[in-house]
XYZ file of C-alpha atoms in Angstrom:
579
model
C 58.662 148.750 63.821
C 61.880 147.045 62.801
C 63.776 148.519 65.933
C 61.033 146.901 67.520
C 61.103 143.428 66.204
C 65.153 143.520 66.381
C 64.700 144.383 70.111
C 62.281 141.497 70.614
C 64.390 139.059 68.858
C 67.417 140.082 71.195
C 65.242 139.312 74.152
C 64.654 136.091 72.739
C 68.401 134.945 72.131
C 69.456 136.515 75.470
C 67.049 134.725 77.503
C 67.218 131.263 75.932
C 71.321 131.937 76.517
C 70.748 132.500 80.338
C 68.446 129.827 80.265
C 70.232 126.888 78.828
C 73.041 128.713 81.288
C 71.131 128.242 83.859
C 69.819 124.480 82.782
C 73.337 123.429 81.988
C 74.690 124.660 85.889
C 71.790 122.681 87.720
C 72.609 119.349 85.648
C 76.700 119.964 86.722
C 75.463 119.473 90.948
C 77.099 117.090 92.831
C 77.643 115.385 96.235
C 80.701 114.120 96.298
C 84.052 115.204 97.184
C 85.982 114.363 94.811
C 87.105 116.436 91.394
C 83.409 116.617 89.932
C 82.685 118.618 93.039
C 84.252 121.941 90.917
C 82.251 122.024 87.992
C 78.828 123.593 89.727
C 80.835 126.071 91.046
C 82.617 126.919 87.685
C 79.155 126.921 85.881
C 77.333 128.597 88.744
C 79.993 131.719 89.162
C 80.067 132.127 85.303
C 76.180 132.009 85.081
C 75.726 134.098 87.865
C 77.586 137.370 86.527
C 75.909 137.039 83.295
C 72.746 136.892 84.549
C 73.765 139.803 86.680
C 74.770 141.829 84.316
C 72.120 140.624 81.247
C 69.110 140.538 83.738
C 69.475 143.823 85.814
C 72.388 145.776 83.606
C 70.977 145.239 80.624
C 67.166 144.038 80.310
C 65.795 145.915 83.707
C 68.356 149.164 83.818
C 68.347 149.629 79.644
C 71.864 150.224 80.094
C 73.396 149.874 76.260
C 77.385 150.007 78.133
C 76.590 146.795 79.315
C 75.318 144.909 76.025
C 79.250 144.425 75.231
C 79.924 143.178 78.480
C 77.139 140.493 77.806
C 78.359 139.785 74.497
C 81.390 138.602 76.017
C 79.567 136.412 78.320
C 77.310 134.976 75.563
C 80.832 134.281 73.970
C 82.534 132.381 76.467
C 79.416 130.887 77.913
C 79.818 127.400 75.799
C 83.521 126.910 76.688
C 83.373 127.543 80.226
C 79.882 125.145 80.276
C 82.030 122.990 78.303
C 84.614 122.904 80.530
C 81.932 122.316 83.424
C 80.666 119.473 81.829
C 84.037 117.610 81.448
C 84.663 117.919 85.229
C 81.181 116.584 86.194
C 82.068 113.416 84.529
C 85.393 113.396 86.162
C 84.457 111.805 89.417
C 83.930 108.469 91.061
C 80.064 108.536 90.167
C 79.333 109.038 86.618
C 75.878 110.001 84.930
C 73.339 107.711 82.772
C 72.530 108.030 79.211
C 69.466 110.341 79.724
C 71.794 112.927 81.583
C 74.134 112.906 78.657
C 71.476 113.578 76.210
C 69.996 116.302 78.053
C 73.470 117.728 78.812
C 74.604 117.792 75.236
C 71.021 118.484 73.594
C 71.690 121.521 76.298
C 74.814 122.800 75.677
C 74.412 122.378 71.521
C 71.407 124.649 72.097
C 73.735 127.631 74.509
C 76.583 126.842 71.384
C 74.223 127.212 68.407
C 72.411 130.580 69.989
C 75.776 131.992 71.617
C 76.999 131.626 67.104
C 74.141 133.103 65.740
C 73.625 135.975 68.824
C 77.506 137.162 68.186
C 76.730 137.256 64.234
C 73.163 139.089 64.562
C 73.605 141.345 67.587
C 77.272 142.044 67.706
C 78.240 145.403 69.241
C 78.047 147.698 66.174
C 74.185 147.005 65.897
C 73.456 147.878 69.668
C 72.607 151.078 68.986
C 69.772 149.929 66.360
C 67.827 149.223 69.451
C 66.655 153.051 70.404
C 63.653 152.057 71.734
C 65.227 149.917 74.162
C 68.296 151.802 75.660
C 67.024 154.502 78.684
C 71.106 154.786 79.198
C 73.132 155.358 75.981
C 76.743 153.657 75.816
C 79.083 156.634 75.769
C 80.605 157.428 72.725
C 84.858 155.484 72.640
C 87.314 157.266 73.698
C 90.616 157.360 72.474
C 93.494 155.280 74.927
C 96.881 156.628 75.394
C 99.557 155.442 77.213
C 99.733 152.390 79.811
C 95.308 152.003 79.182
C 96.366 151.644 75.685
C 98.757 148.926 75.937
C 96.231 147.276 78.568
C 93.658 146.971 75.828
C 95.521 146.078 73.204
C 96.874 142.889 75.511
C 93.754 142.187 76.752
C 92.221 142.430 72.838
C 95.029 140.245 71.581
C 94.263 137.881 74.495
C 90.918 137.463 73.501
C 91.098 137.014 69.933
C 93.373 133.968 70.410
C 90.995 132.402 72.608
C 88.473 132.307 70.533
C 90.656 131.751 67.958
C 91.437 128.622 70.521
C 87.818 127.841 71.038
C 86.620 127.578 67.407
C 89.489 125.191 66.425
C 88.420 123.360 69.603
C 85.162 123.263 68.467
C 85.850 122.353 64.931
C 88.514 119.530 65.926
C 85.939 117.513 67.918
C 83.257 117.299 65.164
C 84.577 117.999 61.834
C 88.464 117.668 61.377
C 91.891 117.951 63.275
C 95.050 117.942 62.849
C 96.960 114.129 63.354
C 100.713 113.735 63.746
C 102.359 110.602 62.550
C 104.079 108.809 66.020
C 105.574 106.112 64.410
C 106.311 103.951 61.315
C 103.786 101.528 61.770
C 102.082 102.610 58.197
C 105.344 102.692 56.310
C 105.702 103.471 53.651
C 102.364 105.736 53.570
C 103.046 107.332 56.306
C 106.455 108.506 58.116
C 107.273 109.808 61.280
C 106.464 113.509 61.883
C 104.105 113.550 58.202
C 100.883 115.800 59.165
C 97.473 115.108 58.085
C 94.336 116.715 58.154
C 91.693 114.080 59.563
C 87.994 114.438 58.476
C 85.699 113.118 61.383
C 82.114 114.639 60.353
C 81.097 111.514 58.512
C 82.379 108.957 61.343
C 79.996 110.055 63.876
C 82.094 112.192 66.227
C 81.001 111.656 69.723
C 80.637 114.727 72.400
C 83.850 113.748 74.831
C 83.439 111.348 78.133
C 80.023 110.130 76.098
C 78.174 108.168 73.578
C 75.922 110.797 72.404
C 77.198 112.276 68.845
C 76.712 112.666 65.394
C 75.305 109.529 63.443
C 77.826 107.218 61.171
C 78.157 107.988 57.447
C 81.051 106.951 55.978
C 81.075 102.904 55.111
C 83.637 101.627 55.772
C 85.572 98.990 54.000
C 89.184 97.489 53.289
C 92.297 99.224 53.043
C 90.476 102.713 54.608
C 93.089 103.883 56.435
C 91.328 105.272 59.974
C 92.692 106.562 63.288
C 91.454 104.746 66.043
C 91.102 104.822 69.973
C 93.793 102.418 71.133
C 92.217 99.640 72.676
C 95.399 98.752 74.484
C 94.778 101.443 76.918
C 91.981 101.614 80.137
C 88.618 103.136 78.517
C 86.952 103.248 81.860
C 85.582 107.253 83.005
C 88.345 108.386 84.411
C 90.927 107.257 81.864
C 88.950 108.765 79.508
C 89.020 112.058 81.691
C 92.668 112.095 81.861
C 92.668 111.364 78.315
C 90.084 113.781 77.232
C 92.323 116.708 79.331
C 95.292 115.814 77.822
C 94.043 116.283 74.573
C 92.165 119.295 75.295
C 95.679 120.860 76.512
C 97.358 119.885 73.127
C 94.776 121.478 71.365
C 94.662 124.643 73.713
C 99.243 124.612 72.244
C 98.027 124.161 68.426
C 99.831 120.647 68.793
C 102.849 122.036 69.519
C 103.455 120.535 72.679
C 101.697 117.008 73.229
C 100.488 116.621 76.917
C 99.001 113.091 75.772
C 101.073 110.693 77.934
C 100.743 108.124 80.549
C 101.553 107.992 83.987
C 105.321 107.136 83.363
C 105.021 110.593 81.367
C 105.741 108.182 78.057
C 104.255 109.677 74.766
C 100.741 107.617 74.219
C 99.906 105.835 71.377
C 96.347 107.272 71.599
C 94.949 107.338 68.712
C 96.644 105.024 66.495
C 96.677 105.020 63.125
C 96.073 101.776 61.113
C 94.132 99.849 57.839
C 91.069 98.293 58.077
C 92.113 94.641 56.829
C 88.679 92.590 58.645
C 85.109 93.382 57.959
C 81.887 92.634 60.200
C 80.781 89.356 59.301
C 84.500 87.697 58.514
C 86.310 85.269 60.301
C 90.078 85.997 59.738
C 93.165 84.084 59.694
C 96.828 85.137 58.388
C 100.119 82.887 57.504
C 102.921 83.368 56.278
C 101.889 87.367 55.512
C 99.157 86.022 53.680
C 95.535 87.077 55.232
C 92.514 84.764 54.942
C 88.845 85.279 55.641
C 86.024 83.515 55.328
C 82.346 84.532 56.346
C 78.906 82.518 57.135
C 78.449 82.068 53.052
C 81.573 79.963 52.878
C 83.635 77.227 54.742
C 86.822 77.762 53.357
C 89.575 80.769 53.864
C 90.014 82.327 51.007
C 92.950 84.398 50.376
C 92.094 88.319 50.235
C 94.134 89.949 47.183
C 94.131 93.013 47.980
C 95.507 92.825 51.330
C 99.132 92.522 49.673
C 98.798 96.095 47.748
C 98.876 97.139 51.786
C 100.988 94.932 53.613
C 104.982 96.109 53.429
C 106.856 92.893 54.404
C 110.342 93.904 53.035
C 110.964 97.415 53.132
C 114.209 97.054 51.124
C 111.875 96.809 47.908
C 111.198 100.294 48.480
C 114.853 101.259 47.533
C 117.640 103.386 49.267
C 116.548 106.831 48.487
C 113.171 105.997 50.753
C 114.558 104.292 53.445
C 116.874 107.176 54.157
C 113.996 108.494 55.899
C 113.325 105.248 57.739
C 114.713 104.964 61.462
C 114.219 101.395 62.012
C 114.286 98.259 59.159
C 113.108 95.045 60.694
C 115.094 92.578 58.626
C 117.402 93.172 56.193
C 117.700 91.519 52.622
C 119.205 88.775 53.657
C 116.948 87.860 56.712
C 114.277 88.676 55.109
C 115.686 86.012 52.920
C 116.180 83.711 55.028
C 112.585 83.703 56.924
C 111.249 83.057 53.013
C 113.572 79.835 52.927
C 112.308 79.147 56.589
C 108.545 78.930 55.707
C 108.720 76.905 52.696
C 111.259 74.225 53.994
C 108.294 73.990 57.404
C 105.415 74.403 54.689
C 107.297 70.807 53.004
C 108.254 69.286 56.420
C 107.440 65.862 55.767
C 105.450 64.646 59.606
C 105.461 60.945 58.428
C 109.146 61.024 57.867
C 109.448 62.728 61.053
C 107.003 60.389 62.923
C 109.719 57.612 61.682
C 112.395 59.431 62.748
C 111.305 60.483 66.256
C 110.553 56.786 67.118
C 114.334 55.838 65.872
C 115.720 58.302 68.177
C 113.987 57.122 71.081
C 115.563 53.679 70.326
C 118.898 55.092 70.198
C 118.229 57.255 73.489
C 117.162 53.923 75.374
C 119.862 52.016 74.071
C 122.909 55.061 75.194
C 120.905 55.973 78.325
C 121.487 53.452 81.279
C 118.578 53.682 84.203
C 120.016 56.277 86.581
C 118.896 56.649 90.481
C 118.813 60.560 90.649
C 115.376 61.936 90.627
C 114.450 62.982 87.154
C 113.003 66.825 86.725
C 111.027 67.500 84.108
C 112.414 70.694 81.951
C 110.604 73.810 80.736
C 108.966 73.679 77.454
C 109.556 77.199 76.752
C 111.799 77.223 73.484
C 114.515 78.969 74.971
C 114.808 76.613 77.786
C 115.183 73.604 75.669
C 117.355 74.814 73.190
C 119.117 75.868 76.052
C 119.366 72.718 78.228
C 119.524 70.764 75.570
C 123.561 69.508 75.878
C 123.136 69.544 79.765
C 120.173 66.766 79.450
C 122.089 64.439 77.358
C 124.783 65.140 80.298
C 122.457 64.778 83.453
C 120.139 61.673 81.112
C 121.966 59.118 82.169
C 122.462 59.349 85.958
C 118.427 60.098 86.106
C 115.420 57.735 86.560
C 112.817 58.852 84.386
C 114.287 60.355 81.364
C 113.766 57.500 79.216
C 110.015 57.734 80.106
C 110.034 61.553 79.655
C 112.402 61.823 76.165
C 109.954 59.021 74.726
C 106.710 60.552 75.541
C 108.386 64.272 74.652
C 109.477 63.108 71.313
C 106.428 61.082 70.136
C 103.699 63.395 71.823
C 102.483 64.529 68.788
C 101.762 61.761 66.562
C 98.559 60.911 67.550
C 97.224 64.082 66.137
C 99.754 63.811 62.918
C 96.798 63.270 60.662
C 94.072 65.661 62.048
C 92.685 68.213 60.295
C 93.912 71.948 60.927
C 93.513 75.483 59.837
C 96.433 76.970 58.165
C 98.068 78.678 61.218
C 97.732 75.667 63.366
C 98.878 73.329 60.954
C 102.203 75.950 60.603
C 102.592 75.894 64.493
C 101.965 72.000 64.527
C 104.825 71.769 62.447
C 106.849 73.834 63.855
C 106.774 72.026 67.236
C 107.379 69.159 65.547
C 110.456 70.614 63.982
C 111.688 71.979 67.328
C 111.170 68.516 68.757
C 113.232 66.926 65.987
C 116.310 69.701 66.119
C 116.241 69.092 70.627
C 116.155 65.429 69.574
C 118.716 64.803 67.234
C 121.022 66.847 69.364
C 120.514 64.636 72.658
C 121.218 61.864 70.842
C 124.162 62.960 68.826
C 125.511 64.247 72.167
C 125.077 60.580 73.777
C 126.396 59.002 70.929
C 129.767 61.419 71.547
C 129.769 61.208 74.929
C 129.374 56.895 75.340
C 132.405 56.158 73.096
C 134.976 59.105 74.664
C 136.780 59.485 71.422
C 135.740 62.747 70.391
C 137.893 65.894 71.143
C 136.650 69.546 72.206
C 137.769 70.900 68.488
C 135.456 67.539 66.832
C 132.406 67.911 69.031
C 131.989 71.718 67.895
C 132.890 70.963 64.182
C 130.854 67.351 64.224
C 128.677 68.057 61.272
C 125.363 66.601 62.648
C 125.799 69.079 65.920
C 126.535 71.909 63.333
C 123.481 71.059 61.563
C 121.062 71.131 64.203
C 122.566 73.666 66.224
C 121.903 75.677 63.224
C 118.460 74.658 62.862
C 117.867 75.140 66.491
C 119.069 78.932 65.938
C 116.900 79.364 63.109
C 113.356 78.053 64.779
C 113.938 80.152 67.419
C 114.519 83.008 65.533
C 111.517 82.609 63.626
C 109.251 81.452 66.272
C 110.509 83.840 68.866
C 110.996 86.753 67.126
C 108.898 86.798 63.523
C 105.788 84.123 64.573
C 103.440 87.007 65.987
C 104.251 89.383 63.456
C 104.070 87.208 60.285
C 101.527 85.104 61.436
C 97.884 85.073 63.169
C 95.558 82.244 64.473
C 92.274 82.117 63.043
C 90.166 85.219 64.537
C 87.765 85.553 66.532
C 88.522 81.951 67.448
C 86.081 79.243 66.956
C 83.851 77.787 69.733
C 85.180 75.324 71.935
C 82.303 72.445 69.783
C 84.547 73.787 66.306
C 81.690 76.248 65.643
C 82.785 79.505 63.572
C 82.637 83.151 64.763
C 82.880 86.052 62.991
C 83.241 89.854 63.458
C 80.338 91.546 65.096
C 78.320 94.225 63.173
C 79.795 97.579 63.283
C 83.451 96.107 64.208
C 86.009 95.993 62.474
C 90.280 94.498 62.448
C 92.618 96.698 61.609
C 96.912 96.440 61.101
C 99.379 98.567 59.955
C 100.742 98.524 57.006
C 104.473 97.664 57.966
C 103.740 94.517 59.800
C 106.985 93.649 61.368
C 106.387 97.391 63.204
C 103.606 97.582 63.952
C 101.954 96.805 67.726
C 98.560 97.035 66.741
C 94.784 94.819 67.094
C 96.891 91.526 66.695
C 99.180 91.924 69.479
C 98.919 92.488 73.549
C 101.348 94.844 75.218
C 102.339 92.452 77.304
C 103.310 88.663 76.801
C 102.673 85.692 78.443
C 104.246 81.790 77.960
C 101.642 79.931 75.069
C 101.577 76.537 73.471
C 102.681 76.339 69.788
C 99.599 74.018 69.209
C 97.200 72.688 71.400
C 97.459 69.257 69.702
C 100.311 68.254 71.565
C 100.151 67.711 75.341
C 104.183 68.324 75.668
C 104.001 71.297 73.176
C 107.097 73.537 72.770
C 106.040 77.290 74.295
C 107.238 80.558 73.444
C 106.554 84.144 74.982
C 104.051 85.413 72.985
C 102.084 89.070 72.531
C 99.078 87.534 70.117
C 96.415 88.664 71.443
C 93.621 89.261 68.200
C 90.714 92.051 69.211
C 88.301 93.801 66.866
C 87.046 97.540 67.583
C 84.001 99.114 67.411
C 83.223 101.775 65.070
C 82.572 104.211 67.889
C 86.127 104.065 68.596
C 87.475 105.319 65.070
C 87.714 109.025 65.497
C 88.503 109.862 61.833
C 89.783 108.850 58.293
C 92.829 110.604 57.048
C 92.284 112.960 53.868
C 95.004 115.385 53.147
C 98.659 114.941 54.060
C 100.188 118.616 54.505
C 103.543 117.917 55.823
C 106.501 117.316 54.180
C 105.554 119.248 51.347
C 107.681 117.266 49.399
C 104.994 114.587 49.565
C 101.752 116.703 50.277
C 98.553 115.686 48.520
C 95.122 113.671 49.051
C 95.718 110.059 49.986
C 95.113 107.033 47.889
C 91.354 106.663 46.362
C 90.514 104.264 48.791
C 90.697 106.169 51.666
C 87.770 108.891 50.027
């Protein structure tokens, strides 16, 4: 009777395997030629045999030799459907929703039943069925020689691709392996450190779709995550390319990493960041200081915690660390020097400057005779001006028009002297003003020189008012050029065009790394593009700039990081909030 309900119960399990088999090869059809095109013949060859052999072998011939063969069908069947599956959604015409459902509810069922059937009726029970078999398996025998070393091959073979398809298996759902690309999250993380990333509880998705497990983990700031990189395409083919890739690196334990782009450049897909914006904020950052403020309040308040994160100066962290760090953004001293920067703009006095603008137009008009050449209006980009700057007072002369054009460059801005502003526009305002000022005084001192003819080569470059702003000119383009984007961020997601106030959307979040001057992440664009300091000034100094604020959904975060196993010299959990 047992032998009876153990052969019934094998029935079962083989037929629902052939039959989600089966299921699973009629969803991968297509008409197309293109890639897709492959995976109904992949699923349909596979499918085929094992019916074969489980159908006519096995449940109509009673042929017990044959049970192992279907074993190893019944063991393979979810990776090769897998595999199927992937290409389908490789080609130019993709699938709905519905599909994907089906598809994984499918192929969950073949996985789940193919576990349980290799567990229950693995090929030392076989022979419990004796009601069952009309043709006995024959009894092993022993291999010698050259058949020997063939099965022992083929049996080594096999047992690493399983071994291969379970840690495929359990890096898409539960947790994989992460390798640190760069030292964006310095100091917690360094180039090369290994983690073990736990993706259960963050709703893992089944690849190329949105079907997965459901959300757990909250989320909140300072979790550390790895995260899709939004930087990169995310349409159905990208994410084929990507999804192969991936596959590949698993299929080499990591040891080789196929995930690159077409210039066969390394990928910085998935990234790994800190959450530092919640759903429902609106964000804004100065001077390495981040703000947010959400429907509850009008003003930014400044969040605390976000400095126990943020690593500004890495030459706090002392020498014995940073002999492990390739790349220091500024050193002591310029680090320094951009803290002397920001308070000397954050005490910039505009109503001095206001005075002071209109006096140097007075001096311009008085040193500049009307020219007749055809006056050309410069480039506001910073580096053109601070460029130009000594070949204008030169050309300013012999030009019509460059009265009209230095008065309305240098006074521009006044109108809007008074108007309210959020910090990071009322830092830009003043910085354009600033530039303005440094461009200004120069032309003028360079006028003054020129007009009376007394001044050597050796005076003009040692005059102390042309040292002083030539200086000053060095250092604001320093700072705006080369530290703005990184210190600094506008107020995000930006207000309505009418002043109203946005706010992250539910279930998105902003994250950064932790070493800010390093770190290319959801503040910055991989490209730039020429943008106004302010918007408050119609003449407004530009500079090439990669700001480019986006928030992520949480469907994007693959994982949080839990364990760090490599070096072993600094092995261990992470910090207790990231648990």
């Amino acid at each position: 009777m047992k032998n009876n309900r153990f052969e019934v119960e094998y029935k079962i399990f083989l037929l629902i395997e052939l039959i989600s088999s089966a299921l699973l090869t009629v969803f991968s059809l297509y008409f197309h030629i293109d890639l897709a095109l492959t995976a109904f013949p992949l699923a349909a060859v596979f499918t085929l045999f094992f019916a074969y052999f489980a159908i006519v072998k096995v449940l109509k011939e009673k042929n017990e030799k044959y049970a192992c063969h279907v074993l190893k069908f019944i063991q393979y069947a979810p990776t090769v459907l897998f595999l199927s599956f992937i290409l389908r959604r490789s080609g130019d015409y993709g699938v709905s929703s519905l599909y994907d459902w089906i598809t994984v509810l499918l192929w969950t069922i073949n996985f789940i039943f193919s576990c349980v059937f290799q567990i229950v009726f693995e090929s030392k029970k076989m022979s419990r069925i004796d009601d069952m078999w009309l043709i006995k398996a024959p009894q092993k025998e022993k291999r010698h020689g050259i058949r020997w070393v063939l099965f022992e091959i083929w049996d080594w073979i096999d047992n690493i691709l399983q071994i291969i398809v379970i840690m495929l298996i359990v890096q898409m759902f539960t947790f994989q392996l992460y390798i640190i690309p760069s030292e964006s999250m310095v100091p917690e993380f360094l180039i090369g450190d290994r983690v073990f990333v736990e993706k259960i509880c963050n709703g893992p998705n089944f690849p190329l779709t949105d079907v997965g497990l459901p959300t757990i983990t909250k989320y909140k700031r300072g979790d550390i995550v790895v995260l899709r990189n939004p930087h990169y395409s995310m349409d159905r083919k990208s994410e084929f390319k990507s999804t192969c890739r991936i596959l590949a690196s698993m299929f080499t334990f990591n040891l080789k990493n196929f995930n690159t782009d077409e210039n066969g450049e390394m990928k910085a897909d998935p990234l790994v960041k800190r959450i530092a914006g919640l759903e429902g904020e609106q964000i804004v950052m100065q001077d390495g200081i981040l703000y947010t403020r959400t429907k509850n309040s009008d003003l930014f308040k400044p969040i605390d915690s976000s400095e126990d994160f943020a690593a500004w100066n890495l030459n706090d962290m002392g020498k014995k660390f940073l002999k492990n760090v390739e790349y220091i953004p500024l050193g002591e001293n310029e680090y320094q020097k951009m803290i002397d920067f920001e308070e000397e703009r954050r005490n910039y006095d505009l109503a001095v400057a206001e005075v002071r603008a209109k006096l140097l137009v007075e001096k311009f008009n008085k040193l500049c005779p009307d020219g007749n050449e055809r006056f050309v209006e410069p480039s506001y980009s910073i580096a053109d001006i601070f460029s130009e700057k000594a070949d204008f007072a030169v050309n300013a002369p012999v030009q019509k028009g460059s009265k009209q054009w230095f008065e309305k460059f240098m006074t521009s801005w006044i109108p809007q002297r008074k108007a309210e502003r959020d910090y990071y526009s009322e830092s830009n305002f003043r910085l354009n003003v600033m530039a303005k000022m440094a461009f200004g005084e120069l032309v003028v001192r360079n006028l003054e020189m020129s007009q009376t003819g007394d001044y050597t080569l050796a005076e003009y470059y040692y005059d102390p008012i042309i040292l002083k702003y030539s200086e000053q000119c060095d250092l604001i383009y320093w700072y705006v050029q080369n530290l703005l984007d990184m210190r600094n961020m506008p107020v995000f997601p930006a207000n309505n065009s009418d002043g109203t106030p946005q706010y992250i959307p539910e279930d998105c979040y902003f994250m950064m790394g932790d070493n800010r001057f390093n770190s290319l992440d959801l503040r910055h664009s991989y490209e730039t593009s020429l943008k106004k300091l302010t918007d408050q000034d119609p003449l407004s100094i530009q500079y090439y700039s990669f700001m480019e604020p986006q928030y992520l959904n949480k469907k994007y975060i693959v994982g949080k990081p839990k364990y760090r196993f490599w070096p072993v010299t600094r092995r261990g959990f992470l910090s207790k909030d990231n648990k």
